[in-house]
PDB file of N, CA and C in Angstrom:
ATOM      1  N   MET A   1      89.816  26.048  16.242  1.00  0.00           N
ATOM      2  CA  MET A   1      89.271  24.870  16.885  1.00  0.00           C
ATOM      3  C   MET A   1      87.956  25.257  17.561  1.00  0.00           C
ATOM      4  N   ILE A   2      86.942  24.471  17.309  1.00  0.00           N
ATOM      5  CA  ILE A   2      85.624  24.728  17.879  1.00  0.00           C
ATOM      6  C   ILE A   2      85.373  23.706  18.988  1.00  0.00           C
ATOM      7  N   ILE A   3      84.962  24.217  20.146  1.00  0.00           N
ATOM      8  CA  ILE A   3      84.638  23.331  21.268  1.00  0.00           C
ATOM      9  C   ILE A   3      83.122  23.251  21.373  1.00  0.00           C
ATOM     10  N   ASN A   4      82.603  22.054  21.238  1.00  0.00           N
ATOM     11  CA  ASN A   4      81.161  21.839  21.343  1.00  0.00           C
ATOM     12  C   ASN A   4      80.825  21.329  22.737  1.00  0.00           C
ATOM     13  N   HIS A   5      79.669  21.696  23.205  1.00  0.00           N
ATOM     14  CA  HIS A   5      79.210  21.189  24.493  1.00  0.00           C
ATOM     15  C   HIS A   5      77.701  21.010  24.431  1.00  0.00           C
ATOM     16  N   ASN A   6      77.227  20.191  25.284  1.00  0.00           N
ATOM     17  CA  ASN A   6      75.801  19.911  25.333  1.00  0.00           C
ATOM     18  C   ASN A   6      75.344  20.160  26.764  1.00  0.00           C
ATOM     19  N   MET A   7      75.005  21.399  27.062  1.00  0.00           N
ATOM     20  CA  MET A   7      74.648  21.768  28.433  1.00  0.00           C
ATOM     21  C   MET A   7      73.412  21.036  28.921  1.00  0.00           C
ATOM     22  N   SER A   8      72.461  20.783  28.045  1.00  0.00           N
ATOM     23  CA  SER A   8      71.256  20.084  28.495  1.00  0.00           C
ATOM     24  C   SER A   8      71.591  18.660  28.922  1.00  0.00           C
ATOM     25  N   ALA A   9      72.505  18.006  28.226  1.00  0.00           N
ATOM     26  CA  ALA A   9      72.916  16.656  28.616  1.00  0.00           C
ATOM     27  C   ALA A   9      73.701  16.689  29.923  1.00  0.00           C
ATOM     28  N   ILE A  10      74.545  17.694  30.098  1.00  0.00           N
ATOM     29  CA  ILE A  10      75.312  17.826  31.340  1.00  0.00           C
ATOM     30  C   ILE A  10      74.369  18.054  32.512  1.00  0.00           C
ATOM     31  N   ASN A  11      73.375  18.933  32.338  1.00  0.00           N
ATOM     32  CA  ASN A  11      72.410  19.195  33.403  1.00  0.00           C
ATOM     33  C   ASN A  11      71.562  17.966  33.704  1.00  0.00           C
ATOM     34  N   ALA A  12      71.171  17.227  32.671  1.00  0.00           N
ATOM     35  CA  ALA A  12      70.385  16.012  32.880  1.00  0.00           C
ATOM     36  C   ALA A  12      71.195  14.974  33.644  1.00  0.00           C
ATOM     37  N   HIS A  13      72.474  14.855  33.316  1.00  0.00           N
ATOM     38  CA  HIS A  13      73.338  13.903  34.013  1.00  0.00           C
ATOM     39  C   HIS A  13      73.498  14.284  35.479  1.00  0.00           C
ATOM     40  N   LYS A  14      73.658  15.566  35.736  1.00  0.00           N
ATOM     41  CA  LYS A  14      73.783  16.049  37.116  1.00  0.00           C
ATOM     42  C   LYS A  14      72.508  15.744  37.904  1.00  0.00           C
ATOM     43  N   ALA A  15      71.349  15.993  37.297  1.00  0.00           N
ATOM     44  CA  ALA A  15      70.074  15.716  37.962  1.00  0.00           C
ATOM     45  C   ALA A  15      69.902  14.224  38.207  1.00  0.00           C
ATOM     46  N   LEU A  16      70.318  13.402  37.254  1.00  0.00           N
ATOM     47  CA  LEU A  16      70.222  11.953  37.414  1.00  0.00           C
ATOM     48  C   LEU A  16      71.092  11.468  38.562  1.00  0.00           C
ATOM     49  N   LYS A  17      72.322  11.971  38.647  1.00  0.00           N
ATOM     50  CA  LYS A  17      73.212  11.585  39.746  1.00  0.00           C
ATOM     51  C   LYS A  17      72.615  11.966  41.091  1.00  0.00           C
ATOM     52  N   PHE A  18      72.027  13.156  41.181  1.00  0.00           N
ATOM     53  CA  PHE A  18      71.411  13.602  42.429  1.00  0.00           C
ATOM     54  C   PHE A  18      70.236  12.697  42.796  1.00  0.00           C
ATOM     55  N   ASN A  19      69.405  12.341  41.815  1.00  0.00           N
ATOM     56  CA  ASN A  19      68.257  11.475  42.088  1.00  0.00           C
ATOM     57  C   ASN A  19      68.686  10.080  42.514  1.00  0.00           C
ATOM     58  N   VAL A  20      69.726   9.557  41.912  1.00  0.00           N
ATOM     59  CA  VAL A  20      70.243   8.244  42.309  1.00  0.00           C
ATOM     60  C   VAL A  20      70.762   8.302  43.738  1.00  0.00           C
ATOM     61  N   TRP A  21      71.463   9.382  44.086  1.00  0.00           N
ATOM     62  CA  TRP A  21      71.987   9.546  45.447  1.00  0.00           C
ATOM     63  C   TRP A  21      70.843   9.612  46.452  1.00  0.00           C
ATOM     64  N   GLU A  22      69.791  10.382  46.146  1.00  0.00           N
ATOM     65  CA  GLU A  22      68.629  10.494  47.033  1.00  0.00           C
ATOM     66  C   GLU A  22      67.911   9.152  47.159  1.00  0.00           C
ATOM     67  N   THR A  23      67.798   8.414  46.066  1.00  0.00           N
ATOM     68  CA  THR A  23      67.156   7.104  46.099  1.00  0.00           C
ATOM     69  C   THR A  23      67.952   6.137  46.963  1.00  0.00           C
ATOM     70  N   ASP A  24      69.263   6.139  46.832  1.00  0.00           N
ATOM     71  CA  ASP A  24      70.107   5.276  47.661  1.00  0.00           C
ATOM     72  C   ASP A  24      69.938   5.603  49.139  1.00  0.00           C
ATOM     73  N   LYS A  25      69.875   6.886  49.454  1.00  0.00           N
ATOM     74  CA  LYS A  25      69.705   7.311  50.840  1.00  0.00           C
ATOM     75  C   LYS A  25      68.349   6.841  51.380  1.00  0.00           C
ATOM     76  N   SER A  26      67.307   6.969  50.578  1.00  0.00           N
ATOM     77  CA  SER A  26      65.976   6.530  50.995  1.00  0.00           C
ATOM     78  C   SER A  26      65.926   5.019  51.175  1.00  0.00           C
ATOM     79  N   MET A  27      66.556   4.283  50.278  1.00  0.00           N
ATOM     80  CA  MET A  27      66.565   2.821  50.382  1.00  0.00           C
ATOM     81  C   MET A  27      67.310   2.366  51.627  1.00  0.00           C
ATOM     82  N   GLU A  28      68.380   3.058  51.989  1.00  0.00           N
ATOM     83  CA  GLU A  28      69.114   2.729  53.206  1.00  0.00           C
ATOM     84  C   GLU A  28      68.219   2.899  54.424  1.00  0.00           C
ATOM     85  N   LYS A  29      67.464   3.991  54.466  1.00  0.00           N
ATOM     86  CA  LYS A  29      66.559   4.233  55.587  1.00  0.00           C
ATOM     87  C   LYS A  29      65.462   3.179  55.644  1.00  0.00           C
ATOM     88  N   LEU A  30      64.885   2.856  54.495  1.00  0.00           N
ATOM     89  CA  LEU A  30      63.802   1.881  54.466  1.00  0.00           C
ATOM     90  C   LEU A  30      64.279   0.481  54.822  1.00  0.00           C
ATOM     91  N   SER A  31      65.428   0.095  54.328  1.00  0.00           N
ATOM     92  CA  SER A  31      65.902  -1.271  54.539  1.00  0.00           C
ATOM     93  C   SER A  31      66.382  -1.512  55.959  1.00  0.00           C
ATOM     94  N   SER A  32      66.800  -0.462  56.661  1.00  0.00           N
ATOM     95  CA  SER A  32      67.282  -0.661  58.029  1.00  0.00           C
ATOM     96  C   SER A  32      66.130  -0.872  58.995  1.00  0.00           C
ATOM     97  N   GLY A  33      64.974  -0.289  58.702  1.00  0.00           N
ATOM     98  CA  GLY A  33      63.835  -0.415  59.596  1.00  0.00           C
ATOM     99  C   GLY A  33      63.950   0.443  60.843  1.00  0.00           C
ATOM    100  N   MET A  34      64.972   1.261  60.911  1.00  0.00           N
ATOM    101  CA  MET A  34      65.176   2.112  62.077  1.00  0.00           C
ATOM    102  C   MET A  34      64.782   3.542  61.736  1.00  0.00           C
ATOM    103  N   ARG A  35      64.314   4.291  62.756  1.00  0.00           N
ATOM    104  CA  ARG A  35      63.931   5.676  62.534  1.00  0.00           C
ATOM    105  C   ARG A  35      65.154   6.560  62.394  1.00  0.00           C
ATOM    106  N   ILE A  36      66.210   6.248  63.131  1.00  0.00           N
ATOM    107  CA  ILE A  36      67.436   7.048  63.100  1.00  0.00           C
ATOM    108  C   ILE A  36      68.573   6.161  62.599  1.00  0.00           C
ATOM    109  N   ASN A  37      69.107   6.489  61.434  1.00  0.00           N
ATOM    110  CA  ASN A  37      70.239   5.740  60.890  1.00  0.00           C
ATOM    111  C   ASN A  37      71.555   6.443  61.170  1.00  0.00           C
ATOM    112  N   THR A  38      71.546   7.750  61.069  1.00  0.00           N
ATOM    113  CA  THR A  38      72.752   8.539  61.307  1.00  0.00           C
ATOM    114  C   THR A  38      72.395   9.725  62.192  1.00  0.00           C
ATOM    115  N   ALA A  39      73.402  10.372  62.729  1.00  0.00           N
ATOM    116  CA  ALA A  39      73.164  11.538  63.575  1.00  0.00           C
ATOM    117  C   ALA A  39      72.507  12.660  62.783  1.00  0.00           C
ATOM    118  N   GLY A  40      72.696  12.682  61.499  1.00  0.00           N
ATOM    119  CA  GLY A  40      72.083  13.711  60.665  1.00  0.00           C
ATOM    120  C   GLY A  40      70.579  13.573  60.532  1.00  0.00           C
ATOM    121  N   ASP A  41      70.044  12.378  60.785  1.00  0.00           N
ATOM    122  CA  ASP A  41      68.604  12.174  60.688  1.00  0.00           C
ATOM    123  C   ASP A  41      67.862  12.896  61.807  1.00  0.00           C
ATOM    124  N   ASP A  42      68.354  12.771  63.033  1.00  0.00           N
ATOM    125  CA  ASP A  42      67.709  13.405  64.193  1.00  0.00           C
ATOM    126  C   ASP A  42      68.729  13.482  65.321  1.00  0.00           C
ATOM    127  N   PRO A  43      69.541  14.534  65.369  1.00  0.00           N
ATOM    128  CA  PRO A  43      70.616  14.617  66.364  1.00  0.00           C
ATOM    129  C   PRO A  43      70.132  14.523  67.804  1.00  0.00           C
ATOM    130  N   SER A  44      69.067  15.248  68.144  1.00  0.00           N
ATOM    131  CA  SER A  44      68.599  15.201  69.536  1.00  0.00           C
ATOM    132  C   SER A  44      67.971  13.854  69.847  1.00  0.00           C
ATOM    133  N   GLY A  45      67.271  13.275  68.885  1.00  0.00           N
ATOM    134  CA  GLY A  45      66.691  11.945  69.085  1.00  0.00           C
ATOM    135  C   GLY A  45      67.766  10.892  69.272  1.00  0.00           C
ATOM    136  N   LEU A  46      68.865  11.022  68.551  1.00  0.00           N
ATOM    137  CA  LEU A  46      69.975  10.085  68.703  1.00  0.00           C
ATOM    138  C   LEU A  46      70.585  10.201  70.091  1.00  0.00           C
ATOM    139  N   ALA A  47      70.736  11.426  70.588  1.00  0.00           N
ATOM    140  CA  ALA A  47      71.298  11.625  71.926  1.00  0.00           C
ATOM    141  C   ALA A  47      70.403  10.995  72.983  1.00  0.00           C
ATOM    142  N   VAL A  48      69.100  11.176  72.849  1.00  0.00           N
ATOM    143  CA  VAL A  48      68.156  10.594  73.813  1.00  0.00           C
ATOM    144  C   VAL A  48      68.199   9.071  73.744  1.00  0.00           C
ATOM    145  N   SER A  49      68.214   8.521  72.544  1.00  0.00           N
ATOM    146  CA  SER A  49      68.214   7.061  72.422  1.00  0.00           C
ATOM    147  C   SER A  49      69.511   6.453  72.947  1.00  0.00           C
ATOM    148  N   GLU A  50      70.642   7.127  72.732  1.00  0.00           N
ATOM    149  CA  GLU A  50      71.908   6.614  73.258  1.00  0.00           C
ATOM    150  C   GLU A  50      71.932   6.669  74.781  1.00  0.00           C
ATOM    151  N   LYS A  51      71.360   7.714  75.366  1.00  0.00           N
ATOM    152  CA  LYS A  51      71.284   7.799  76.823  1.00  0.00           C
ATOM    153  C   LYS A  51      70.412   6.677  77.370  1.00  0.00           C
ATOM    154  N   MET A  52      69.288   6.425  76.719  1.00  0.00           N
ATOM    155  CA  MET A  52      68.409   5.338  77.152  1.00  0.00           C
ATOM    156  C   MET A  52      69.103   3.989  77.000  1.00  0.00           C
ATOM    157  N   ARG A  53      69.852   3.823  75.907  1.00  0.00           N
ATOM    158  CA  ARG A  53      70.555   2.560  75.669  1.00  0.00           C
ATOM    159  C   ARG A  53      71.575   2.287  76.780  1.00  0.00           C
ATOM    160  N   THR A  54      72.311   3.317  77.198  1.00  0.00           N
ATOM    161  CA  THR A  54      73.293   3.118  78.270  1.00  0.00           C
ATOM    162  C   THR A  54      72.611   2.847  79.601  1.00  0.00           C
ATOM    163  N   GLN A  55      71.457   3.472  79.850  1.00  0.00           N
ATOM    164  CA  GLN A  55      70.717   3.192  81.078  1.00  0.00           C
ATOM    165  C   GLN A  55      70.230   1.750  81.095  1.00  0.00           C
ATOM    166  N   ILE A  56      69.741   1.273  79.974  1.00  0.00           N
ATOM    167  CA  ILE A  56      69.261  -0.111  79.882  1.00  0.00           C
ATOM    168  C   ILE A  56      70.411  -1.083  80.105  1.00  0.00           C
ATOM    169  N   GLN A  57      71.571  -0.802  79.503  1.00  0.00           N
ATOM    170  CA  GLN A  57      72.729  -1.677  79.704  1.00  0.00           C
ATOM    171  C   GLN A  57      73.132  -1.707  81.170  1.00  0.00           C
ATOM    172  N   GLY A  58      73.094  -0.559  81.839  1.00  0.00           N
ATOM    173  CA  GLY A  58      73.432  -0.511  83.260  1.00  0.00           C
ATOM    174  C   GLY A  58      72.449  -1.299  84.100  1.00  0.00           C
ATOM    175  N   LEU A  59      71.166  -1.200  83.789  1.00  0.00           N
ATOM    176  CA  LEU A  59      70.154  -1.959  84.528  1.00  0.00           C
ATOM    177  C   LEU A  59      70.313  -3.460  84.306  1.00  0.00           C
ATOM    178  N   ARG A  60      70.632  -3.853  83.087  1.00  0.00           N
ATOM    179  CA  ARG A  60      70.844  -5.285  82.814  1.00  0.00           C
ATOM    180  C   ARG A  60      72.053  -5.815  83.577  1.00  0.00           C
ATOM    181  N   GLN A  61      73.114  -5.015  83.624  1.00  0.00           N
ATOM    182  CA  GLN A  61      74.302  -5.431  84.373  1.00  0.00           C
ATOM    183  C   GLN A  61      73.983  -5.520  85.856  1.00  0.00           C
ATOM    184  N   ALA A  62      73.218  -4.572  86.386  1.00  0.00           N
ATOM    185  CA  ALA A  62      72.830  -4.613  87.800  1.00  0.00           C
ATOM    186  C   ALA A  62      71.992  -5.849  88.087  1.00  0.00           C
ATOM    187  N   GLU A  63      71.123  -6.212  87.165  1.00  0.00           N
ATOM    188  CA  GLU A  63      70.303  -7.415  87.334  1.00  0.00           C
ATOM    189  C   GLU A  63      71.186  -8.665  87.363  1.00  0.00           C
ATOM    190  N   ARG A  64      72.166  -8.734  86.459  1.00  0.00           N
ATOM    191  CA  ARG A  64      73.075  -9.890  86.452  1.00  0.00           C
ATOM    192  C   ARG A  64      73.885  -9.944  87.746  1.00  0.00           C
ATOM    193  N   ASN A  65      74.294  -8.770  88.246  1.00  0.00           N
ATOM    194  CA  ASN A  65      75.067  -8.735  89.486  1.00  0.00           C
ATOM    195  C   ASN A  65      74.250  -9.253  90.663  1.00  0.00           C
ATOM    196  N   THR A  66      72.975  -8.885  90.725  1.00  0.00           N
ATOM    197  CA  THR A  66      72.143  -9.365  91.836  1.00  0.00           C
ATOM    198  C   THR A  66      71.879 -10.855  91.717  1.00  0.00           C
ATOM    199  N   GLU A  67      71.766 -11.368  90.501  1.00  0.00           N
ATOM    200  CA  GLU A  67      71.561 -12.804  90.321  1.00  0.00           C
ATOM    201  C   GLU A  67      72.812 -13.584  90.701  1.00  0.00           C
ATOM    202  N   ASP A  68      73.984 -13.034  90.417  1.00  0.00           N
ATOM    203  CA  ASP A  68      75.239 -13.718  90.726  1.00  0.00           C
ATOM    204  C   ASP A  68      75.593 -13.603  92.205  1.00  0.00           C
ATOM    205  N   GLY A  69      75.242 -12.487  92.819  1.00  0.00           N
ATOM    206  CA  GLY A  69      75.690 -12.207  94.178  1.00  0.00           C
ATOM    207  C   GLY A  69      74.797 -12.809  95.173  1.00  0.00           C
TER     208      GLY A  69
END
């Protein structure tokens, strides 16, 4: 029994799958309009932005409290 294989086709398919995956990742970044989509994009930047987000939420709540009180 002879087993035939086409390594060039297998390698081309592997490269195509990788390119499709990279294209999907790029399209996700472009379509979101955000600089940081996941923690893998910029871990330290994500930490800073989350800290700022919680500070802003606290300030907004303090503003609502002063308006109500």
